C-alpha positions as semicolon CSV with decimal commas, in nm:
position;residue;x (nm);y (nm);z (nm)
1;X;0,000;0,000;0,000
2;X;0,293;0,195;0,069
3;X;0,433;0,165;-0,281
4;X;0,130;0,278;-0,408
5;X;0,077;0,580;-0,270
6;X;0,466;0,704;-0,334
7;X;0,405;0,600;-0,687
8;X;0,107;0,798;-0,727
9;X;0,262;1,096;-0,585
10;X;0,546;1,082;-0,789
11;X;0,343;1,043;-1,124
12;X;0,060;1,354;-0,987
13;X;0,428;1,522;-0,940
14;X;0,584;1,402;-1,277
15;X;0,246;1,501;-1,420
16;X;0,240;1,862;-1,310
17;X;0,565;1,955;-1,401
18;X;0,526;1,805;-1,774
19;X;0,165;1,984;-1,787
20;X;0,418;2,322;-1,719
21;X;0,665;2,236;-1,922
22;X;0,409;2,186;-2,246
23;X;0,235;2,524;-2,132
24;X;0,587;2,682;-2,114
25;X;0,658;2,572;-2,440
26;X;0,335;2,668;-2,649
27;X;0,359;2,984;-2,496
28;X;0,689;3,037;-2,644
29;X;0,529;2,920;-2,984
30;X;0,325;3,169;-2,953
31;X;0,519;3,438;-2,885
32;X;0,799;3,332;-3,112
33;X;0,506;3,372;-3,382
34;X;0,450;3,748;-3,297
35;X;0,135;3,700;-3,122
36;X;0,227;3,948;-2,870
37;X;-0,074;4,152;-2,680
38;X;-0,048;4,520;-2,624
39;X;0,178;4,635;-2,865
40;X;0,209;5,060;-2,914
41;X;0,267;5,217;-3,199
42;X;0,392;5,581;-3,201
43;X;0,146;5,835;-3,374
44;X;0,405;6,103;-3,544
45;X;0,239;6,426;-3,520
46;X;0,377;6,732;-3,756
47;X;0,489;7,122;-3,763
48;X;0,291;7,350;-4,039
49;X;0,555;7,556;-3,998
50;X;0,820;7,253;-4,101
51;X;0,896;7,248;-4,498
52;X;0,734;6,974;-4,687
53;X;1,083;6,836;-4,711
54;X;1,200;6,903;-4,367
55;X;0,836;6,677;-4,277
56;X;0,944;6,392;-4,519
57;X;1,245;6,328;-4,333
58;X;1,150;6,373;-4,028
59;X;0,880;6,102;-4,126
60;X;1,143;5,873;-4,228
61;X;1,342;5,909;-3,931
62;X;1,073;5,841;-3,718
63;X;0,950;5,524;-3,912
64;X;1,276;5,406;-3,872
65;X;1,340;5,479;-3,502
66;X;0,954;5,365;-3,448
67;X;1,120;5,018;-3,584
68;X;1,343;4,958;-3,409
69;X;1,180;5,077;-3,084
70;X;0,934;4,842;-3,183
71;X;1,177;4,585;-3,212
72;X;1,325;4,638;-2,916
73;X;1,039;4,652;-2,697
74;X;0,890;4,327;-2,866
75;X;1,223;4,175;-2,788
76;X;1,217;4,303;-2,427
77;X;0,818;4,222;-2,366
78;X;0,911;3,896;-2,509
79;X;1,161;3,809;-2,269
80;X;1,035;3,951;-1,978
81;X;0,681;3,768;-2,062
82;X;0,911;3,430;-2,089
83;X;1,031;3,462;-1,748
84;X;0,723;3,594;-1,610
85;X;0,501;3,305;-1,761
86;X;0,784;3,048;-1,670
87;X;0,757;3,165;-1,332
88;X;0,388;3,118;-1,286
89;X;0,431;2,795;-1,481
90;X;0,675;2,685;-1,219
91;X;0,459;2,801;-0,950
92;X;0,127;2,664;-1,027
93;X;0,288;2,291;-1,129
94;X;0,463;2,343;-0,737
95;X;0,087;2,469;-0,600
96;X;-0,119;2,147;-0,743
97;X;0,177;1,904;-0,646
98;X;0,163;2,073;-0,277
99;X;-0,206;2,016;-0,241
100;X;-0,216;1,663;-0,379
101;X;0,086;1,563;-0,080
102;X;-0,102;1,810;0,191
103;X;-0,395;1,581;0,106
104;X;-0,160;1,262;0,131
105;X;-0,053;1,455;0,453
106;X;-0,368;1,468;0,643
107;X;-0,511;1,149;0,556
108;X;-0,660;1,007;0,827
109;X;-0,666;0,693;0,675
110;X;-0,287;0,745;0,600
111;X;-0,025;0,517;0,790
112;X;0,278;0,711;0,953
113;X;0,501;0,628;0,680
114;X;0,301;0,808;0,423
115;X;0,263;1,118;0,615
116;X;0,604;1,105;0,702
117;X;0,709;1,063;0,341
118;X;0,453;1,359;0,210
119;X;0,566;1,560;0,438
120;X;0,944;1,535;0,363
121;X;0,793;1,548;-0,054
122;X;0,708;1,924;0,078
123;X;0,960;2,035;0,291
124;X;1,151;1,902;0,006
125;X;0,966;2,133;-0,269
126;X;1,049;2,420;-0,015
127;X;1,379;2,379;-0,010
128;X;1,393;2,375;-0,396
129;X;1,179;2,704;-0,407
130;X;1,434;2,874;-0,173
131;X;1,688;2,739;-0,326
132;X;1,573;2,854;-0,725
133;X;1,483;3,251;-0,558
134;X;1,850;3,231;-0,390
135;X;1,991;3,184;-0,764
136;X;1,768;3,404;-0,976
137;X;1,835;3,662;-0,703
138;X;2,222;3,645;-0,698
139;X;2,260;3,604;-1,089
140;X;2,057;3,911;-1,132
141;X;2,246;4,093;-0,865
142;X;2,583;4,030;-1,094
143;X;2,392;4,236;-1,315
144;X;2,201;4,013;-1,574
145;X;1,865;4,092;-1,687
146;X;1,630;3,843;-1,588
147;X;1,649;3,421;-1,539
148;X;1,453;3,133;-1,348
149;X;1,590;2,820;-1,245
150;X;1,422;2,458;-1,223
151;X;1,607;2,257;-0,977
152;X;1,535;1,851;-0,974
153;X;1,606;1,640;-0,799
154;X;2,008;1,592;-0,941
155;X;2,014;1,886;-1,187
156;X;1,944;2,216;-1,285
157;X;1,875;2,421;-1,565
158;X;1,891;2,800;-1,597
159;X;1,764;3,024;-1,816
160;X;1,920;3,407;-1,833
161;X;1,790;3,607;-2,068
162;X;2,003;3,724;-2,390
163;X;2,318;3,944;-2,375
164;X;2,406;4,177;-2,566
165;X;2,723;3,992;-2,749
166;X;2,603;3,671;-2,657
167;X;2,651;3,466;-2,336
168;X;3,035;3,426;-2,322
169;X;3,246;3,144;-2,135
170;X;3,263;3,370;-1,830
171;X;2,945;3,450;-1,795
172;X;2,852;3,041;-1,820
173;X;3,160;3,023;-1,568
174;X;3,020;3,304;-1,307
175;X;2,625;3,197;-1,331
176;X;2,742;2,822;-1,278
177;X;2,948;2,920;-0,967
178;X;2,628;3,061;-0,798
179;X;2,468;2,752;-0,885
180;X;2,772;2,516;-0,773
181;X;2,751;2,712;-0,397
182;X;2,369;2,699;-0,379
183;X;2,311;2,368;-0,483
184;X;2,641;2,172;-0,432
185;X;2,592;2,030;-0,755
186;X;2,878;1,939;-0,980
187;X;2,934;2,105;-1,279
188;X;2,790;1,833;-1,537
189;X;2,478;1,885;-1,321
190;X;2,383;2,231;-1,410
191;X;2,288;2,344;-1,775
192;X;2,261;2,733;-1,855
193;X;2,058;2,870;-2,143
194;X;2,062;3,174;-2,287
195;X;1,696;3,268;-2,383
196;X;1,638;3,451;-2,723
């Protein structure tokens, strides 16, 4: 009976997190389609007194920096919309996976060894919550724009967003040395992505 119940824990668990992981990744379809809500557009307004031709350029230069304003705010609401749904991704696979082993928890009709095993499952998802804010906290205190981690249960992965010239071999080096002290994981443990 035992077993059982740790079995169906771990696949409600298992479950969750691959229900986030698909969400996380058919968001990013859809962004990386350009389906992007609330997107501005500057309205150009212009001078009577300007010449016709000082107007036509002055048009042009605004199309152009409206562009790549454009572009750079899609880029920026992109990323910062990855994180952000990642997050709550994260968050809401943790929430259902906490209620299903505070259920387990207070059982009545649970033996010891259940409860005692649900309730190390939790304290164990705490620690790993603590442990994935410590990270995102210090790598964005070295100055990088945004990341999340996922910690399991002998790895992690984490995501920074893009650089400017590109994630480099000291950046990898620096944001897996955060990990290495927060985790104790070894080096072949932790993957970093650079998000684009």
């Amino acid at each position: 009976m035992k077993l059982w119940k740790r079995n169906v824990i771990a696949a409600a668990i298992v479950l969750f997190v691959c229900g986030a992981v698909y969400l996380n990744w058919s968001y990013s379809q859809d962004t990386a389609a350009g389906k992007n809500l609330g997107q501005a557009a500057l309205v150009g307004q212009t001078d009577p007194l300007q010449s016709q031709e000082d107007q036509d350029a002055a048009a042009q230069d605004g199309e152009a920096a409206q562009e790549g304003a454009t572009q750079e705010g899609q880029e920026a609401a992109g990323e910062s919309s990855y994180f952000s749904t990642a997050r709550l991704n994260r968050q809401q696979a943790r929430d259902n996976a906490l209620s299903l082993l505070q259920e387990a928890a207070e059982d009545d009709k649970a033996d010891q060894a259940a409860v005692d095993e649900a309730n190390a499952a939790i304290q164990t998802m705490a620690d790993a919550t603590v442990t994935e804010a410590q990270i995102e906290n210090l790598i964005t205190a070295k100055g990088y724009a945004d990341c999340v981690a996922f910690l399991g249960e002998d790895s992690i992965s984490v995501v920074v967003s893009a650089m400017e010239n590109g994630m480099t071999d000291a950046d990898a080096a620096r944001i897996g040395e955060i990990v290495k002290e927060q985790t104790g994981l070894n080096a072949d443990q932790i993957k970093i992505i650079e998000a684009e």
